[in-house]
mmCIF file of C-alpha atoms in Angstrom:
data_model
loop_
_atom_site.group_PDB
_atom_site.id
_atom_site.type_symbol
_atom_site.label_atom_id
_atom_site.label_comp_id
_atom_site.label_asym_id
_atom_site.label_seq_id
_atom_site.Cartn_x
_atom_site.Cartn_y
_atom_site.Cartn_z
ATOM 1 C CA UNK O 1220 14.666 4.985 -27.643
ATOM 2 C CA UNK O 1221 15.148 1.220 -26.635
ATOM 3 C CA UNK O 1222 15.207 0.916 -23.041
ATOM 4 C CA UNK O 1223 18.056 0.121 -20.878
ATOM 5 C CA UNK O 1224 16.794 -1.725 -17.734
ATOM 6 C CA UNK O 1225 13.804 -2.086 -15.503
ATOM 7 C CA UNK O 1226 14.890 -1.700 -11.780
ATOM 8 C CA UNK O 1227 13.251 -0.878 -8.206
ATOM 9 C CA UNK O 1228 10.294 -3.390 -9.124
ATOM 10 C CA UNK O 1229 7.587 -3.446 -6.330
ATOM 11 C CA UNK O 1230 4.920 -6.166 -5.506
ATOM 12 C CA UNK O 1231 2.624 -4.749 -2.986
ATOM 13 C CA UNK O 1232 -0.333 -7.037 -3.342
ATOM 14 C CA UNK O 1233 -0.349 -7.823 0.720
ATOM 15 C CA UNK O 1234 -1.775 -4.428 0.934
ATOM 16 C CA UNK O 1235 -4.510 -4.803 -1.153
ATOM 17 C CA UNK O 1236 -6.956 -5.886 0.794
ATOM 18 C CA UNK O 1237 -6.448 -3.136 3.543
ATOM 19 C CA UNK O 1238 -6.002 -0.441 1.019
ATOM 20 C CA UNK O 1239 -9.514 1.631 1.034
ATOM 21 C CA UNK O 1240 -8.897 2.084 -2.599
ATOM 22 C CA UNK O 1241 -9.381 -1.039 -3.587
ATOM 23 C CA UNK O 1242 -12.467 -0.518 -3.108
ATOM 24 C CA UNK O 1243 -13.516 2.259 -5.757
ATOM 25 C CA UNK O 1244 -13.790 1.368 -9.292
ATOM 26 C CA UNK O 1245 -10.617 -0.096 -10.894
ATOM 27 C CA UNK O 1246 -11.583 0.068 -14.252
ATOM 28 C CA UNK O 1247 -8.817 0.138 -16.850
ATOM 29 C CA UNK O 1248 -6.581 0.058 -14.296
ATOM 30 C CA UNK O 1249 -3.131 -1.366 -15.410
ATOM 31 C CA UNK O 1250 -1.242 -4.742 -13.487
ATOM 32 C CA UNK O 1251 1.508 -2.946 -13.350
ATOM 33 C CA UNK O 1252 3.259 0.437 -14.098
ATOM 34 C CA UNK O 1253 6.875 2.083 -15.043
ATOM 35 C CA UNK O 1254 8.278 5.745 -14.556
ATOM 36 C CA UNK O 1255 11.251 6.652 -17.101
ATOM 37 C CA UNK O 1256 13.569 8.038 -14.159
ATOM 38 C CA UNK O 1257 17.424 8.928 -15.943
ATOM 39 C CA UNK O 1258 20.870 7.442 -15.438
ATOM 40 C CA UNK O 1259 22.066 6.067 -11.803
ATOM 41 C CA UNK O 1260 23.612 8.379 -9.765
ATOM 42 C CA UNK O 1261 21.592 11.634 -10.638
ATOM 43 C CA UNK O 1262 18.251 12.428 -8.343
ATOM 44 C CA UNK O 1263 15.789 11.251 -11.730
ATOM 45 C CA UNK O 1264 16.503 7.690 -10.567
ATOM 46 C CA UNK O 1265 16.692 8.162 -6.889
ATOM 47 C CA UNK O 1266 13.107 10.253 -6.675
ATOM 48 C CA UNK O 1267 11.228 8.118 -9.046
ATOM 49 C CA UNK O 1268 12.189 4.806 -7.836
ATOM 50 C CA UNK O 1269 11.053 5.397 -4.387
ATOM 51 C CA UNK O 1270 8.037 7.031 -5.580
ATOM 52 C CA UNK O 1271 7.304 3.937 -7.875
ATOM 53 C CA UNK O 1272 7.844 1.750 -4.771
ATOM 54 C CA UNK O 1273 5.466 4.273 -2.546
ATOM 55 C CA UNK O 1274 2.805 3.995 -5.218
ATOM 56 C CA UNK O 1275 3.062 0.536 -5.681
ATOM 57 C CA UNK O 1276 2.676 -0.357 -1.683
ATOM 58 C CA UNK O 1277 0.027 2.096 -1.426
ATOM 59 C CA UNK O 1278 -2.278 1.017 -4.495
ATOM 60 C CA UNK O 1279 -1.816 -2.676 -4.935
ATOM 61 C CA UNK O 1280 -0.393 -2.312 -8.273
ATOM 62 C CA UNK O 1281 3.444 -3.602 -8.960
ATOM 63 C CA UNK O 1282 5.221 -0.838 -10.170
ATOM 64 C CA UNK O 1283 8.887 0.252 -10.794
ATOM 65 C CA UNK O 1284 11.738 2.662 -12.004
ATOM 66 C CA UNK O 1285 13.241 2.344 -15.664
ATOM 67 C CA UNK O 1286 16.691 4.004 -16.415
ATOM 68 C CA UNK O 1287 16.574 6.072 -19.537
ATOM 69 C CA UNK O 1288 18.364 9.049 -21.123
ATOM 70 C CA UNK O 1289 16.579 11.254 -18.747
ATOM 71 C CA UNK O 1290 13.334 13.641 -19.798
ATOM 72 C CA UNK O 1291 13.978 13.912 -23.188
ATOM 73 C CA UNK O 1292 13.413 10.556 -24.009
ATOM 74 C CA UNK O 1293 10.975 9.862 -20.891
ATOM 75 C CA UNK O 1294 9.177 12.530 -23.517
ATOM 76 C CA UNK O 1295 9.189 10.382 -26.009
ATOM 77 C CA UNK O 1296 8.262 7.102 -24.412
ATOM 78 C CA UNK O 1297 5.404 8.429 -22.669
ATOM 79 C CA UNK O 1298 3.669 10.004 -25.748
ATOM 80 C CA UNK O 1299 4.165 6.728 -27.630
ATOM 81 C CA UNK O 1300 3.144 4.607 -24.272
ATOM 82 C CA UNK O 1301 5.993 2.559 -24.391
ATOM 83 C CA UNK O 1302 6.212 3.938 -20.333
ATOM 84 C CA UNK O 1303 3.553 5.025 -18.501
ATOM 85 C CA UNK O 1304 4.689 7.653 -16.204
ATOM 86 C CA UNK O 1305 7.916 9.597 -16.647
ATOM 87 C CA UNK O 1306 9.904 12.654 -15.047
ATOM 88 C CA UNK O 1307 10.512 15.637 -17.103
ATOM 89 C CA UNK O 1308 11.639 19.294 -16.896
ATOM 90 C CA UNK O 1309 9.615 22.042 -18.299
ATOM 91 C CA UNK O 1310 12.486 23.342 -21.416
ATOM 92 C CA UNK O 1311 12.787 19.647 -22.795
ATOM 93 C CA UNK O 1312 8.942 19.430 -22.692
ATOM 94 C CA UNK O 1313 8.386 22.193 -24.615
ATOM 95 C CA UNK O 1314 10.466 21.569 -27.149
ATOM 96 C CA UNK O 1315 9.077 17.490 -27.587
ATOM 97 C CA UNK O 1316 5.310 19.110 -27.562
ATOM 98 C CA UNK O 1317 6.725 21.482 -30.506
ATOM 99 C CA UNK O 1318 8.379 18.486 -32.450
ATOM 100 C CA UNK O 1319 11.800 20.333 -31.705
ATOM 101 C CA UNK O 1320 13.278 16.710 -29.697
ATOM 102 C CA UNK O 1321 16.592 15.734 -31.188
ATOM 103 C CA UNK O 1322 15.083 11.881 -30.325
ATOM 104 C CA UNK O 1323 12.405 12.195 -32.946
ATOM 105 C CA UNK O 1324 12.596 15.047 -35.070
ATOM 106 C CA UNK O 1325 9.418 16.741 -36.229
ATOM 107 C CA UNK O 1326 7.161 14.506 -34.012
ATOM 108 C CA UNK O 1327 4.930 16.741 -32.109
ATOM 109 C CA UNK O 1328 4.770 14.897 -28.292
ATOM 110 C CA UNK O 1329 0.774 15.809 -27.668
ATOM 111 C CA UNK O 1330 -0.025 12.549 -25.792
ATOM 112 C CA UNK O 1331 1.927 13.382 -22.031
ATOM 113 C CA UNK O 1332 0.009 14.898 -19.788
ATOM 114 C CA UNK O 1333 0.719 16.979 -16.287
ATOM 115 C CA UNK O 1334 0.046 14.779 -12.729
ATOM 116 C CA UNK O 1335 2.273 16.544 -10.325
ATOM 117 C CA UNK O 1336 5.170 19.054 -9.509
ATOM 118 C CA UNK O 1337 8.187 17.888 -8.678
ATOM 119 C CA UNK O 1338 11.179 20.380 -8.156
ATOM 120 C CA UNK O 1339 13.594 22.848 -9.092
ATOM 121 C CA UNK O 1340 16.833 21.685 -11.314
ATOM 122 C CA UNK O 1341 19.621 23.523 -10.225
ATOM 123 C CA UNK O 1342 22.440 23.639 -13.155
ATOM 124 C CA UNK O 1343 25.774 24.104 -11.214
ATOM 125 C CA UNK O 1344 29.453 23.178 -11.769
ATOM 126 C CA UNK O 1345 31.657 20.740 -9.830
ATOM 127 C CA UNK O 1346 35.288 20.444 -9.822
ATOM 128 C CA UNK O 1347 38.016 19.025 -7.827
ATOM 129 C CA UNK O 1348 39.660 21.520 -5.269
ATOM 130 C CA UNK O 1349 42.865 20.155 -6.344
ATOM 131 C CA UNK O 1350 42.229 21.870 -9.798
ATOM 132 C CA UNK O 1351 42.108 25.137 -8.653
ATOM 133 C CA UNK O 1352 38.879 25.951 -10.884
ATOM 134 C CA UNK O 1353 36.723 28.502 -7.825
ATOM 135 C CA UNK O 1354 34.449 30.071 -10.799
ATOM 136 C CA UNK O 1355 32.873 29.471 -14.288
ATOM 137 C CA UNK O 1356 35.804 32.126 -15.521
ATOM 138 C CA UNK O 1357 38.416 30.206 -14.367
ATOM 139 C CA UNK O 1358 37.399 26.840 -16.237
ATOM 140 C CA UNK O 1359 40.370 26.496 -18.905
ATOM 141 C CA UNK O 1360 40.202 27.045 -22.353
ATOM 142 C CA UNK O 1361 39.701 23.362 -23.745
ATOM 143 C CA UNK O 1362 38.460 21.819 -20.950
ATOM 144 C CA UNK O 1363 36.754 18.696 -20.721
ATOM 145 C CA UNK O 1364 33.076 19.015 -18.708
ATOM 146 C CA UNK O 1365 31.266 16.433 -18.729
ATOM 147 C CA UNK O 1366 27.501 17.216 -18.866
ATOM 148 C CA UNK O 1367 26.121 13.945 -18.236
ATOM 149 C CA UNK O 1368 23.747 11.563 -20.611
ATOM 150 C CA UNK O 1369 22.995 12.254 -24.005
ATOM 151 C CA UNK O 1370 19.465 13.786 -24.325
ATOM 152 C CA UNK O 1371 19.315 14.901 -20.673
ATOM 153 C CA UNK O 1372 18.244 18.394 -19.489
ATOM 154 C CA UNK O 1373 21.898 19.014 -18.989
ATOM 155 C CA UNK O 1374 23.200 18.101 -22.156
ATOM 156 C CA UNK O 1375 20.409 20.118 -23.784
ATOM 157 C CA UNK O 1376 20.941 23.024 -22.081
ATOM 158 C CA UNK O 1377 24.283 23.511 -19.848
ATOM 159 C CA UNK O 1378 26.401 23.337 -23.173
ATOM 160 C CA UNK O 1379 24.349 26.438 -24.636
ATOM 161 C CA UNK O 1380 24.784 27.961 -21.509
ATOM 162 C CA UNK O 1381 28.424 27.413 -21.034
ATOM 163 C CA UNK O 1382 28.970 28.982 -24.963
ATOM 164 C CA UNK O 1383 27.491 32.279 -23.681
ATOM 165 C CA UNK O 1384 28.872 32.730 -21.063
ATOM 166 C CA UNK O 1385 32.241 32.008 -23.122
ATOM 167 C CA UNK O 1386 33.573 28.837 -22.019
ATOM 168 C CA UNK O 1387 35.156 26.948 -24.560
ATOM 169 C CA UNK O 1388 35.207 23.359 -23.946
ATOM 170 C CA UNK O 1389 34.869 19.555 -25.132
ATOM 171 C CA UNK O 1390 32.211 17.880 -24.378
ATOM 172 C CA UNK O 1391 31.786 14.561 -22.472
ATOM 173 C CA UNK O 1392 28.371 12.585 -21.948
ATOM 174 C CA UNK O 1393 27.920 9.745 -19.553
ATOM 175 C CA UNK O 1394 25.800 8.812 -16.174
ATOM 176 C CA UNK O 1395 26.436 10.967 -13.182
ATOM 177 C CA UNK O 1396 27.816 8.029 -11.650
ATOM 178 C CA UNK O 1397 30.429 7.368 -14.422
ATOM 179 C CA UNK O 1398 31.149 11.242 -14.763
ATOM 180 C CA UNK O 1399 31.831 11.735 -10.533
ATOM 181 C CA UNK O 1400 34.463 8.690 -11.013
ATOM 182 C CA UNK O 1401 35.782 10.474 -14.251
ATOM 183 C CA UNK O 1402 36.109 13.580 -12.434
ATOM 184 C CA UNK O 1403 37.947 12.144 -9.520
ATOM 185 C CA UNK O 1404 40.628 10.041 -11.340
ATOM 186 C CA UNK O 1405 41.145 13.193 -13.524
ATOM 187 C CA UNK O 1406 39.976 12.173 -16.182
ATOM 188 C CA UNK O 1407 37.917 15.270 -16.927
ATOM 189 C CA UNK O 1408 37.760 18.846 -15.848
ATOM 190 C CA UNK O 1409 34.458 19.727 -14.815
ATOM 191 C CA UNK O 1410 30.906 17.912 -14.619
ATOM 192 C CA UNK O 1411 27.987 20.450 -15.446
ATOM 193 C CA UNK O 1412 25.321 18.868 -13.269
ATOM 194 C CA UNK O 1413 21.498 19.749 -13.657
ATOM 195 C CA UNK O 1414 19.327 17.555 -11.336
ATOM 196 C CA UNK O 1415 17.204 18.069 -7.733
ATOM 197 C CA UNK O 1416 19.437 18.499 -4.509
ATOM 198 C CA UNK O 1417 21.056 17.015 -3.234
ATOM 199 C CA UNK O 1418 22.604 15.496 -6.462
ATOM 200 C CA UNK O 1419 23.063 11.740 -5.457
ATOM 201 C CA UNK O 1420 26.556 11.293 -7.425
ATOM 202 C CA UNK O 1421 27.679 14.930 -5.405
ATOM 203 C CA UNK O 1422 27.171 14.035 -2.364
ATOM 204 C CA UNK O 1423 29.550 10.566 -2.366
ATOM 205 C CA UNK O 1424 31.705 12.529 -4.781
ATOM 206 C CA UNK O 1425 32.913 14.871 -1.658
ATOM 207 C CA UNK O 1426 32.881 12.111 0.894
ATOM 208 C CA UNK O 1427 35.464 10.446 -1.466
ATOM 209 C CA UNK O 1428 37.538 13.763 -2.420
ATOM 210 C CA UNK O 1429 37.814 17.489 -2.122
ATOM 211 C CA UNK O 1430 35.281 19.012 -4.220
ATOM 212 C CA UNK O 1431 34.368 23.368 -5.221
ATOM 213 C CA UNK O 1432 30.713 23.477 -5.817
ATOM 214 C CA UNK O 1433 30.649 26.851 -7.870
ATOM 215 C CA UNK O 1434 27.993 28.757 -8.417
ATOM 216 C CA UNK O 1435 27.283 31.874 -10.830
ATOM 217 C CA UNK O 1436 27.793 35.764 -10.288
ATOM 218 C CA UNK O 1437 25.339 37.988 -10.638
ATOM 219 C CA UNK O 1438 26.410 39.093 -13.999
ATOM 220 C CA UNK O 1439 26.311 35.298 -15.012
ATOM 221 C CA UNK O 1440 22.794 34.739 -14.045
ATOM 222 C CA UNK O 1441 21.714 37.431 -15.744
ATOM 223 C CA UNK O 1442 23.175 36.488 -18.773
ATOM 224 C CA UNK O 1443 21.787 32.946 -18.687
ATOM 225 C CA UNK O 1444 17.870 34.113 -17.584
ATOM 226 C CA UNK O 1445 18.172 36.436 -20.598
ATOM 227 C CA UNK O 1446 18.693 33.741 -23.199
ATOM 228 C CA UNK O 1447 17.097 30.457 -21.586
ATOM 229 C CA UNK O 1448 13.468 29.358 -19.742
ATOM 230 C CA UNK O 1449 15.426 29.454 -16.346
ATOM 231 C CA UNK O 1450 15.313 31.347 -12.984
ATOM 232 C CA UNK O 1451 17.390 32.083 -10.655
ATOM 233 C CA UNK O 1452 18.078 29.484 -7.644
ATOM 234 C CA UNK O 1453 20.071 29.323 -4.406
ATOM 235 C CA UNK O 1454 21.783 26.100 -3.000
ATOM 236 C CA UNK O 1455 21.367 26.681 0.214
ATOM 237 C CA UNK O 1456 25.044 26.308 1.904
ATOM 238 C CA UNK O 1457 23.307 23.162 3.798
ATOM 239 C CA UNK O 1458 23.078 20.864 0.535
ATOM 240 C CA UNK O 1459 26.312 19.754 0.778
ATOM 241 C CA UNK O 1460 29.344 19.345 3.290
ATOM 242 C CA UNK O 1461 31.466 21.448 1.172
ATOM 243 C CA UNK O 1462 29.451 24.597 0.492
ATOM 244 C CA UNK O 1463 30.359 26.940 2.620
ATOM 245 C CA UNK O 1464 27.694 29.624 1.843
ATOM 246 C CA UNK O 1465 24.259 29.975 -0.626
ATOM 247 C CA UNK O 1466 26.243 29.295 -4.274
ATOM 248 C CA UNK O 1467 23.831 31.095 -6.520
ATOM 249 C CA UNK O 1468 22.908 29.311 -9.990
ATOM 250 C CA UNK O 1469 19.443 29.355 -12.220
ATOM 251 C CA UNK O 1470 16.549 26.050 -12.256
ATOM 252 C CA UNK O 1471 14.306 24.893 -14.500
ATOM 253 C CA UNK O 1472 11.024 22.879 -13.330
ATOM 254 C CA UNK O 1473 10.316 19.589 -13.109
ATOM 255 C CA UNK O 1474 6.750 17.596 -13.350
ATOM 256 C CA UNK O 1475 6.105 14.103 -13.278
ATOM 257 C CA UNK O 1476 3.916 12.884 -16.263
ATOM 258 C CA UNK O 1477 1.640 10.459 -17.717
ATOM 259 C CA UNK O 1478 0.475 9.370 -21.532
ATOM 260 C CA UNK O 1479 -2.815 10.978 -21.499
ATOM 261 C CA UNK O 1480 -4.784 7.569 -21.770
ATOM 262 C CA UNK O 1481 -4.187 6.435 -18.816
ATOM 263 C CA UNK O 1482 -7.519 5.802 -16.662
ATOM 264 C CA UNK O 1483 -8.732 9.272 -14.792
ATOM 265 C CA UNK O 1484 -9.302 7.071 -11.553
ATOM 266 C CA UNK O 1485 -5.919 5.858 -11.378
ATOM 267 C CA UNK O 1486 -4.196 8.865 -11.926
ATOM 268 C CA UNK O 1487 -6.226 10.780 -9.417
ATOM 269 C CA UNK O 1488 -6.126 7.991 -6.682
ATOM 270 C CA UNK O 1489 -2.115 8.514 -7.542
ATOM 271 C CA UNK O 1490 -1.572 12.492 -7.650
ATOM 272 C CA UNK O 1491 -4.011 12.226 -4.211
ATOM 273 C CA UNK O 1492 -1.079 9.877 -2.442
ATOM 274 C CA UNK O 1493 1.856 11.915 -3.600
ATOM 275 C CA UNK O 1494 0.501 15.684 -3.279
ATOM 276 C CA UNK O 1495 -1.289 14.581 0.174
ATOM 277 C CA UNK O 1496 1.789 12.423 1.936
ATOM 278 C CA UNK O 1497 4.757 14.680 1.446
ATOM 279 C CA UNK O 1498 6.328 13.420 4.662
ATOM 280 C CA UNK O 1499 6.811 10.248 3.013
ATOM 281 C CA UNK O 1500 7.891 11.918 -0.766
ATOM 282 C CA UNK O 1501 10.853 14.051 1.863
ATOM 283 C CA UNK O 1502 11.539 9.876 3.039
ATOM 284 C CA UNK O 1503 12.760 9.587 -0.252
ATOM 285 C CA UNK O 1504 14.735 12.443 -1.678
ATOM 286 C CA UNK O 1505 14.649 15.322 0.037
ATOM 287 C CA UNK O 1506 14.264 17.706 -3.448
ATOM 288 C CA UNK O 1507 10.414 16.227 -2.928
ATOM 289 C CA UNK O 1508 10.022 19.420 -0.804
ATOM 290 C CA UNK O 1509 9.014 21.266 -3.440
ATOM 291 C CA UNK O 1510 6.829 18.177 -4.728
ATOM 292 C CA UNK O 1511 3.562 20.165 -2.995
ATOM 293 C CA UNK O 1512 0.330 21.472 -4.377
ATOM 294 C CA UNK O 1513 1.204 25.210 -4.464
ATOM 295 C CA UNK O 1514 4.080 24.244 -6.789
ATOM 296 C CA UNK O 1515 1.154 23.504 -9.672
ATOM 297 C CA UNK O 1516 1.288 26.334 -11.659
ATOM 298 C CA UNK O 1517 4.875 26.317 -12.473
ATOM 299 C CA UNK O 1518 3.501 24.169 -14.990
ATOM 300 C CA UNK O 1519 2.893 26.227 -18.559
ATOM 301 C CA UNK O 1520 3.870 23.699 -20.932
ATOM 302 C CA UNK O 1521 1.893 20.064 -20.712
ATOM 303 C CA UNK O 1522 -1.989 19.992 -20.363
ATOM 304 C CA UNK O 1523 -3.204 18.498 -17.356
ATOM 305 C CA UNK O 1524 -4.166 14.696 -17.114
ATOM 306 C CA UNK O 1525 -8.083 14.863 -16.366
ATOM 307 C CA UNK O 1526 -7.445 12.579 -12.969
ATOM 308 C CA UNK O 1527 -5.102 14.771 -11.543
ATOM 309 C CA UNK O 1528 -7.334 17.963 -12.407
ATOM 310 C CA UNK O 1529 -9.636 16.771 -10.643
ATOM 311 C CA UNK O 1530 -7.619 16.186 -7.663
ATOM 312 C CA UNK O 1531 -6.523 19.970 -8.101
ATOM 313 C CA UNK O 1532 -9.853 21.598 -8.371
ATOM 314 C CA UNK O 1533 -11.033 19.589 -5.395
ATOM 315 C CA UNK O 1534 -8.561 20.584 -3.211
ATOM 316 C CA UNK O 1535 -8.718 24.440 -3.814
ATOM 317 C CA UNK O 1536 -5.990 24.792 -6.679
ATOM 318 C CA UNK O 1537 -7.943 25.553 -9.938
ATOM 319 C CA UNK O 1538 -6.750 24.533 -13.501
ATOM 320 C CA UNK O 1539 -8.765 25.661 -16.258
ATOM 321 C CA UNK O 1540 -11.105 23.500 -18.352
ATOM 322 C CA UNK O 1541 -8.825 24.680 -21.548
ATOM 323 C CA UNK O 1542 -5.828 23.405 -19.890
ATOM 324 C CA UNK O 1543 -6.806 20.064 -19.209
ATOM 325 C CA UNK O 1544 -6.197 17.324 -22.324
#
């Protein structure tokens, strides 16, 4: 679980004086902060290292983005409060709060907390045009897909999902960065991407080369909601320069988190910026659409930090008393 390498750090201490927060009660407040994002490339990184920089400016505290191995392990380093704040989706959560995570086996993650909703992960497939691969049925027997890091919602999940619907395949890991260049010099077949949209590593992938975004068919998506905690999701044909109608895949949640000792003030005066500025969460990926308040009960999994409860229940969007650590 060692860390890879601290990035995006912010100093905002010019706006301290201005900022009307600084004038509640800091207590416990930290000098600085962290958010496990995931690997370069994928929207983990891209979302949380803005926000970090958006908190940062707003409250007066430094604050920055940390590359990881994605929520798995943002799981992990959260509950132990080796990081702070972390990004996670709702499958790989439940399985670290049931001591299921492949990173620590047996340990029961009970210390991460709920602050906010995020977005929807969209799993879909990317190949070159040049490879003639239009569906999941045509992917070749033995194919290589890469299905980015090690640990990541992807690689938890797409592999599973790829074996029922009957693909056989070998399996790559890397960053989404590494696996786009990968795909394009041939290298591998397919990359199985899971992350918010527009995926940061798609997007310069098809200014670079001819890509086929492919989505599921209905008898597909069936088949995966059946047998995984996914729903069904529509690109819409707008995501991307070479989508040339809604492709049709399945999502799973994500929230951003927080080890549950973290001061109730901070968190609040934190899930009050985000929830109540989305303009400026849209500035910085534009999956942060779906980072609004309606989107909190998509969250079944992680109890609810008491600061950003409170936040909730003042504003009109009730979490129970028993759902809040």
């Amino acid at each position: 679980m060692k860390t890879q390498a601290i990035m995006a750090v912010a100093f905002a201490s010019t706006f301290a004086v201005a900022n009307p927060v600084v004038a509640q009660d800091r207590a416990g407040w930290p000098d600085n902060f962290t958010v496990g994002t995931a690997s370069q490339g994928g929207t983990y990184f891209a979302y949380g290292s803005g926000w970090a920089n958006f908190v940062a400016e707003s409250l007066g505290v430094s604050g920055g983005a940390e590359i990881t191995g994605g929520p798995m392990q943002n799981m992990a380093l959260v509950h132990t409060g080796d990081l702070k704040f972390g990004l996670t989706t709702m499958g790989p959560a439940q399985e670290s709060m049931d001591g299921n995570s492949p990173i620590a086996p047996g340990m029961k993650m009970d210390n991460v907390c709920a602050m906010f909703p995020m977005y929807e992960t969209p799993f879909s497939v990317t190949a070159l045009t040049s490879s003639g691969i239009t569906s999941i049925s045509d992917i070749p027997d033995g194919a290589t897909i890469g299905f980015g890091p090690a640990g990541s919602t992807s690689d938890t999940y797409f592999p599973r999902m790829m074996e029922t619907l009957g693909v056989n395949f070998e399996r790559r890991n890397g960053s989404w960065s590494d696996l786009g260049s990968q795909l394009q010099d041939g290298l591998i077949d397919v990359v199985a991407f899971a992350a918010g949209i527009p995926i940061p590593a798609v997007s310069q992938l098809e200014v670079q080369t001819d890509v086929n975004i492919i989505g599921m068919t209905d008898a597909e998506a069936k088949k995966v909601t059946d047998n995984f905690p996914v729903s069904e999701f529509t690109i819409p044909a707008s995501t991307y320069q070479s989508l040339d109608e809604p492709s049709r895949v399945v999502s799973m949640w994500n929230f951003a988190m927080v080890n549950c000792d973290m001061p109730e003030s901070f968190v609040y005066e934190i899930t009050k910026l985000t929830m109540e500025q989305n303009d400026r969460m849209v500035s910085i990926h534009k999956a942060a659409r779906n980072s609004i308040p309606e989107n909190y009960s998509k969250n079944n999994v992680l109890p609810w930090h008491p600061g950003a409860a409170r936040w909730f229940n003042e504003n009109g969007y009730t979490i129970e008393e028993s759902k809040i650590k």
